[in-house]
Amino acid sequence: MKISELSPEYRQPPPPPQSALLTDLNRVVADVEALDASDSSSPEKLAADLRCLLTNLASAASSSSSGLNGAFRLKVWNLAFRLWNACVDRANHFAARGAEAAVAETEIRQAAPELLLVAGLPEGVPNAAAKAASLFHRTGLFWLDLGRADLASACFEKATPLVCAADTEEDRDILLDLNLARARAASSEGKQALAVALLSRSKPLAAASSVGVKALAEGYLLLGKAALATKSPDPAIDASSLLTEALDLCERAAASPCCTTPTSPRSSPATPNLQVIKDQCLRCLAAERLQANDYEGTLRCIMVSRASPGLGKEHSSIAFMALRACLSSGKLLEAERELDRLMANAEAPEFVCVSAAELYVASVGLDAALKVLVALAARCRASASAVAVRVLKTVVQGAGGEAGHARAIAELVSDERVVALFNGPANAHERGTMHALLWTCGTVHFHAKNYEISADLIERSMLYVSRDEESRSRRANCFRVLCLCHMALRHLDRAQEFIIEAEKVEPSIHCAFLKFKILLQKKEEEDAIKLMKAMMGYVDFNPQFLILSIHEAIGCKSFCVAVALLTFLLGLYSAGKPMPMSEATVLRNLITLLLREPGSEAEILKYSRRAKLRMGELGLEAFFGKETVGLRELNWFAVSSWNMALKVLKEDKYDYCSEFFELAAEFFSSGNGEDGANLLLICKSLIMSVSSMLLADDLNKSQLSDSDLKRGIEMLRRAGKLLPLTLSSALVTSDQLENNLPFLHTFSFYQLLSRLDTNAHPQQLQLAKNFAASKACTPGHLLILGDMASKGNQPNLEAAEFLLKASISTALASHSPNYGVISAALRKLVCLAGLHDFSGSMSDAAYDVFRQAYQIVVGLKDGEYPFEEGRWLSITAWNKSYLPVRLGQHSVARKWMKMGLDLARHFDRMKLYISGMEECFENFRKLTGKEPDECSQQDGEPSTGMSGTGSMSQPVLV
């Protein structure tokens, strides 16, 4: 049992209900005073504990019927001021804290005035309300410094009711500070109208004190600066009005006696401070007028500012704004004086001087650039090169693409005084910047084809390129660009000098390529080819440069160089190197170029053969390409070979013609074999190749080798398999070659068979019969074949007879018989029959031919059958009676005489001969009677009696 329970006198009175709160508050304040940096005493935790205590304290004050007693209030006030002083110590101790910690520290600081507000105003504390308001004011200022204008406004709003009565001078001072602080916070939140109202509300409070007037003027100045920076759309928020108000306050304060006479032993006159504010107002007004393009107003503000006493050296912005106003209003002399004034101001920052120089040079132009650069170099010795780069960049960018400005820039940057600014190893970066600036300007003119100006600028840029090892590449680039410029200007010797210098500095394939271009333009083709061969020796050689060289050679119309380059490029494919262009493309371009040169058939044939060979080695897709591209490339080679074959055919170069046709057949057959047009081209190429081979053999009077004969026969057999597939389309076209394909095939095949050592007569006869049975044969074709069969060292008389008879029968079967072909075939048949009759006796074969001829001419109109052939038939038949008469074969003689007479009667132009022939025939019949074998030698007189026509009756082979 406890003592208190035993005896009443030992019992202690119960503690008050708020004692626990005081204990906790005392503990937290002690933790704040301890300056401990542990996690348990971190600013965030302390701020949270204070928020909890404030909530509990406010709850206790509202729940108690009698409120907080006076002793409790005093204890809370005591702890609040301990907390505030501890916060001051913490701010001094923890000088550098993070943003989150700073916010927590300010929350701890704000707990002090919050405690005072909750505890109320105790009776024993003098000016308690002013003190609480002062703590809120200072806490709000901390929030403003942290950028939390909302929390600052809350602090100011809590403090304002405490001193709004303004009973004492201290209350009025605090209320003025609160209004000014609230205006600052409202301005930070963008509530400019509220800020203006608060400043207007503060005028009566500030009127009695010079310090208050100065503070109010600063408030208007700050609000005017904010309005000037933000440009509020609200017309009531005018920067000019606010700044004018601040200026008027300064004027009134300066005229007040309190501003010149100290009001207390510790105070001092306020004029110098007011003058500073006035100077700031005038500068801001000048800036506002400058923004409004009121240049005269700007200059008036500056004049007033300069007339104000007691400021010492003027602010650098004054001369800068004056310079801008003078330049904008066209007062160049005044602008120059302002620039000099700014340069003479030792306190003016270098960047301000440089910006002013840039503006002045941009407005005045290049004429003032050198003077400004020299002045800047003297003003900014430590960074003269960097300053020069900035000014020169302004000059270059303002010059545009005008030629006159570019030349002036070139003169400026090459001045010795300007170049001297960039001397020394410390200016390496600025030299590089300067070079890049001039290089860029030069390239702009280069792309605009102002090559002379570009060359000048690039050459001047080399003044800013060192001769050390690191700058070799840059110097070589300059030389190469200068070479290009002079090439474009056709200064080829000068260009050659520059590229030689570039190669000395940095040998590369680029230099070799430019030398190659110069040689091409100078038409030194042999040297260009030698240089091309030397390109392989460069370390950075790439086959792409060969392709570029080919394009250059073609562009310069140096086709022999282009051919040499393509030939050289072809040699790289055999090595298996990856190439930028396919081998087929190289061959195509090479053949295309060779087509321009006369007499290049052998070279074209050589590279066409290579294309065929590589196609077989690599495969169709690997050599020509895939799908449509490959087929197009293959078709080009096929068509090129075909066209080349036709070209040399016209020139009677049958050796080349045969090979080109053979190549065309190979290329066409490698494509889409199912295409009818493709099959026709293959067939034509094969047949024309063999035909050309035979023509070359006849022209050269040489003997085809066995291999050539076998190759030709094989080609014709291939064509023979394709002929049935192509006849349906070929026979309806107007192309004579296509319509004569079967004949050419047969004609060539027959000739090849005749050149074989073995007896080929049966094969020739079969070939003739096959052709005669085809739909493609014509009487003229058969006549030509029959004539060919009847000639040569080993004539095939059987085939010739068949073909001639087939020619006659085919011609007679047509709707419009060609009697020229028929007559020629009959004459050849007569001659062919004469080859079998050496005895002089009657030849049934020859007579059958004449009888067939007689049957043909009977019923024809005069002129339908060729007269010369008809006369030949009749006289030949009559003269055939001469030998039988001499041999005493009277019946045979009468038979031939009668045939000749009958044939002559069907030709009107034979009338001169008919009467004599009839008389001779009658005389011969009378003499011979019934025993014609006994006729005398005179029986042949009709033949001799026609001695005038004897020579005409001789057969003429055609």
Tab-separated table of N, CA, C and O in Angstrom, residues 73-120:
chain	number	residue	atom	x	y	z
A	73	ARG	N	0.398	29.668	-20.270
A	73	ARG	CA	0.686	30.459	-21.456
A	73	ARG	C	2.134	30.941	-21.435
A	73	ARG	O	2.839	30.911	-22.457
A	74	LEU	N	2.556	31.399	-20.253
A	74	LEU	CA	3.920	31.879	-20.165
A	74	LEU	C	4.928	30.772	-20.437
A	74	LEU	O	5.963	30.990	-21.093
A	75	LYS	N	4.638	29.569	-19.960
A	75	LYS	CA	5.543	28.455	-20.199
A	75	LYS	C	5.599	28.126	-21.698
A	75	LYS	O	6.671	27.835	-22.259
A	76	VAL	N	4.416	28.168	-22.346
A	76	VAL	CA	4.402	27.888	-23.789
A	76	VAL	C	5.186	28.960	-24.539
A	76	VAL	O	5.972	28.663	-25.460
A	77	TRP	N	5.004	30.253	-24.133
A	77	TRP	CA	5.757	31.316	-24.788
A	77	TRP	C	7.241	31.136	-24.570
A	77	TRP	O	8.054	31.337	-25.478
A	78	ASN	N	7.598	30.745	-23.380
A	78	ASN	CA	9.012	30.527	-23.095
A	78	ASN	C	9.578	29.420	-23.980
A	78	ASN	O	10.669	29.557	-24.562
A	79	LEU	N	8.849	28.325	-24.076
A	79	LEU	CA	9.310	27.217	-24.919
A	79	LEU	C	9.333	27.625	-26.400
A	79	LEU	O	10.207	27.197	-27.165
A	80	ALA	N	8.379	28.466	-26.824
A	80	ALA	CA	8.332	28.899	-28.222
A	80	ALA	C	9.576	29.718	-28.583
A	80	ALA	O	10.191	29.542	-29.653
A	81	PHE	N	9.957	30.647	-27.661
A	81	PHE	CA	11.142	31.448	-27.957
A	81	PHE	C	12.420	30.622	-27.853
A	81	PHE	O	13.382	30.851	-28.613
A	82	ARG	N	12.420	29.607	-26.956
A	82	ARG	CA	13.556	28.680	-26.930
A	82	ARG	C	13.658	27.937	-28.286
A	82	ARG	O	14.744	27.736	-28.833
A	83	LEU	N	12.506	27.521	-28.777
A	83	LEU	CA	12.466	26.807	-30.062
A	83	LEU	C	12.984	27.722	-31.184
A	83	LEU	O	13.759	27.289	-32.045
A	84	TRP	N	12.561	28.998	-31.190
A	84	TRP	CA	13.006	29.916	-32.242
A	84	TRP	C	14.525	30.109	-32.195
A	84	TRP	O	15.211	30.064	-33.215
A	85	ASN	N	15.049	30.332	-30.940
A	85	ASN	CA	16.484	30.523	-30.804
A	85	ASN	C	17.251	29.261	-31.200
A	85	ASN	O	18.345	29.341	-31.792
A	86	ALA	N	16.677	28.098	-30.882
A	86	ALA	CA	17.320	26.844	-31.287
A	86	ALA	C	17.359	26.730	-32.808
A	86	ALA	O	18.332	26.230	-33.395
A	87	CYS	N	16.289	27.184	-33.467
A	87	CYS	CA	16.278	27.142	-34.944
A	87	CYS	C	17.361	28.049	-35.517
A	87	CYS	O	17.990	27.732	-36.536
A	88	VAL	N	17.563	29.198	-34.872
A	88	VAL	CA	18.623	30.093	-35.334
A	88	VAL	C	19.979	29.410	-35.192
A	88	VAL	O	20.835	29.457	-36.102
A	89	ASP	N	20.180	28.740	-34.032
A	89	ASP	CA	21.442	28.023	-33.846
A	89	ASP	C	21.604	26.899	-34.861
A	89	ASP	O	22.709	26.666	-35.378
A	90	ARG	N	20.509	26.182	-35.137
A	90	ARG	CA	20.584	25.090	-36.119
A	90	ARG	C	20.923	25.638	-37.518
A	90	ARG	O	21.677	25.022	-38.271
A	91	ALA	N	20.376	26.791	-37.869
A	91	ALA	CA	20.679	27.376	-39.176
A	91	ALA	C	22.145	27.742	-39.285
A	91	ALA	O	22.775	27.598	-40.354
A	92	ASN	N	22.725	28.199	-38.162
A	92	ASN	CA	24.142	28.537	-38.181
A	92	ASN	C	25.005	27.286	-38.169
A	92	ASN	O	26.101	27.280	-38.757
A	93	HIS	N	24.513	26.241	-37.487
A	93	HIS	CA	25.314	25.015	-37.354
A	93	HIS	C	25.274	24.180	-38.638
A	93	HIS	O	26.313	23.743	-39.138
A	94	PHE	N	24.052	23.980	-39.137
A	94	PHE	CA	23.891	23.188	-40.375
A	94	PHE	C	23.768	24.172	-41.550
A	94	PHE	O	22.673	24.461	-42.036
A	95	ALA	N	24.921	24.670	-41.966
A	95	ALA	CA	24.908	25.719	-43.009
A	95	ALA	C	24.414	25.184	-44.346
A	95	ALA	O	23.666	25.840	-45.063
A	96	ALA	N	24.871	24.000	-44.735
A	96	ALA	CA	24.515	23.427	-46.047
A	96	ALA	C	23.654	22.192	-45.837
A	96	ALA	O	24.147	21.169	-45.363
A	97	ARG	N	22.380	22.291	-46.126
A	97	ARG	CA	21.463	21.159	-46.013
A	97	ARG	C	20.727	20.978	-47.346
A	97	ARG	O	20.647	21.898	-48.161
A	98	GLY	N	20.213	19.795	-47.568
A	98	GLY	CA	19.447	19.543	-48.776
A	98	GLY	C	18.118	20.265	-48.778
A	98	GLY	O	17.703	20.888	-47.789
A	99	ALA	N	17.421	20.185	-49.904
A	99	ALA	CA	16.146	20.894	-50.045
A	99	ALA	C	15.106	20.355	-49.078
A	99	ALA	O	14.362	21.121	-48.442
A	100	GLU	N	15.033	19.040	-48.940
A	100	GLU	CA	14.052	18.452	-48.038
A	100	GLU	C	14.339	18.823	-46.584
A	100	GLU	O	13.435	19.139	-45.806
A	101	ALA	N	15.613	18.799	-46.215
A	101	ALA	CA	15.976	19.177	-44.846
A	101	ALA	C	15.678	20.644	-44.598
A	101	ALA	O	15.227	21.034	-43.499
A	102	ALA	N	15.893	21.514	-45.593
A	102	ALA	CA	15.604	22.939	-45.430
A	102	ALA	C	14.121	23.178	-45.216
A	102	ALA	O	13.719	24.024	-44.398
A	103	VAL	N	13.278	22.431	-45.935
A	103	VAL	CA	11.833	22.555	-45.747
A	103	VAL	C	11.440	22.123	-44.342
A	103	VAL	O	10.632	22.772	-43.647
A	104	ALA	N	12.031	21.006	-43.858
A	104	ALA	CA	11.723	20.531	-42.506
A	104	ALA	C	12.188	21.522	-41.446
A	104	ALA	O	11.484	21.765	-40.440
A	105	GLU	N	13.355	22.139	-41.629
A	105	GLU	CA	13.847	23.135	-40.683
A	105	GLU	C	12.915	24.337	-40.635
A	105	GLU	O	12.670	24.913	-39.570
A	106	THR	N	12.395	24.743	-41.783
A	106	THR	CA	11.462	25.875	-41.800
A	106	THR	C	10.147	25.506	-41.121
A	106	THR	O	9.515	26.342	-40.456
A	107	GLU	N	9.715	24.246	-41.269
A	107	GLU	CA	8.517	23.802	-40.550
A	107	GLU	C	8.752	23.862	-39.043
A	107	GLU	O	7.861	24.242	-38.266
A	108	ILE	N	9.955	23.457	-38.592
A	108	ILE	CA	10.289	23.559	-37.157
A	108	ILE	C	10.266	25.017	-36.724
A	108	ILE	O	9.739	25.371	-35.657
A	109	ARG	N	10.824	25.914	-37.563
A	109	ARG	CA	10.847	27.340	-37.229
A	109	ARG	C	9.429	27.888	-37.123
A	109	ARG	O	9.114	28.698	-36.234
A	110	GLN	N	8.539	27.455	-38.074
A	110	GLN	CA	7.165	27.960	-38.052
A	110	GLN	C	6.406	27.475	-36.827
A	110	GLN	O	5.427	28.109	-36.402
A	111	ALA	N	6.850	26.376	-36.221
A	111	ALA	CA	6.160	25.884	-35.015
A	111	ALA	C	6.225	26.895	-33.878
A	111	ALA	O	5.320	26.949	-33.013
A	112	ALA	N	7.290	27.731	-33.850
A	112	ALA	CA	7.424	28.716	-32.769
A	112	ALA	C	6.301	29.739	-32.798
A	112	ALA	O	5.585	29.915	-31.794
A	113	PRO	N	6.027	30.469	-33.905
A	113	PRO	CA	4.899	31.408	-33.894
A	113	PRO	C	3.555	30.714	-33.801
A	113	PRO	O	2.595	31.285	-33.265
A	114	GLU	N	3.473	29.477	-34.272
A	114	GLU	CA	2.219	28.733	-34.150
A	114	GLU	C	1.930	28.449	-32.684
A	114	GLU	O	0.768	28.516	-32.233
A	115	LEU	N	2.973	28.137	-31.911
A	115	LEU	CA	2.789	27.934	-30.469
A	115	LEU	C	2.312	29.212	-29.796
A	115	LEU	O	1.420	29.186	-28.924
A	116	LEU	N	2.883	30.346	-30.207
A	116	LEU	CA	2.451	31.618	-29.640
A	116	LEU	C	0.996	31.903	-29.982
A	116	LEU	O	0.244	32.419	-29.153
A	117	LEU	N	0.608	31.559	-31.206
A	117	LEU	CA	-0.768	31.822	-31.633
A	117	LEU	C	-1.754	30.954	-30.866
A	117	LEU	O	-2.823	31.408	-30.472
A	118	VAL	N	-1.375	29.679	-30.613
A	118	VAL	CA	-2.265	28.777	-29.870
A	118	VAL	C	-2.321	29.180	-28.393
A	118	VAL	O	-3.386	29.156	-27.765
A	119	ALA	N	-1.168	29.563	-27.831
A	119	ALA	CA	-1.136	29.912	-26.406
A	119	ALA	C	-1.855	31.229	-26.119
A	119	ALA	O	-2.275	31.488	-24.986
A	120	GLY	N	-2.000	32.083	-27.165
A	120	GLY	CA	-2.646	33.356	-26.938
A	120	GLY	C	-1.677	34.408	-26.444
A	120	GLY	O	-0.458	34.205	-26.419
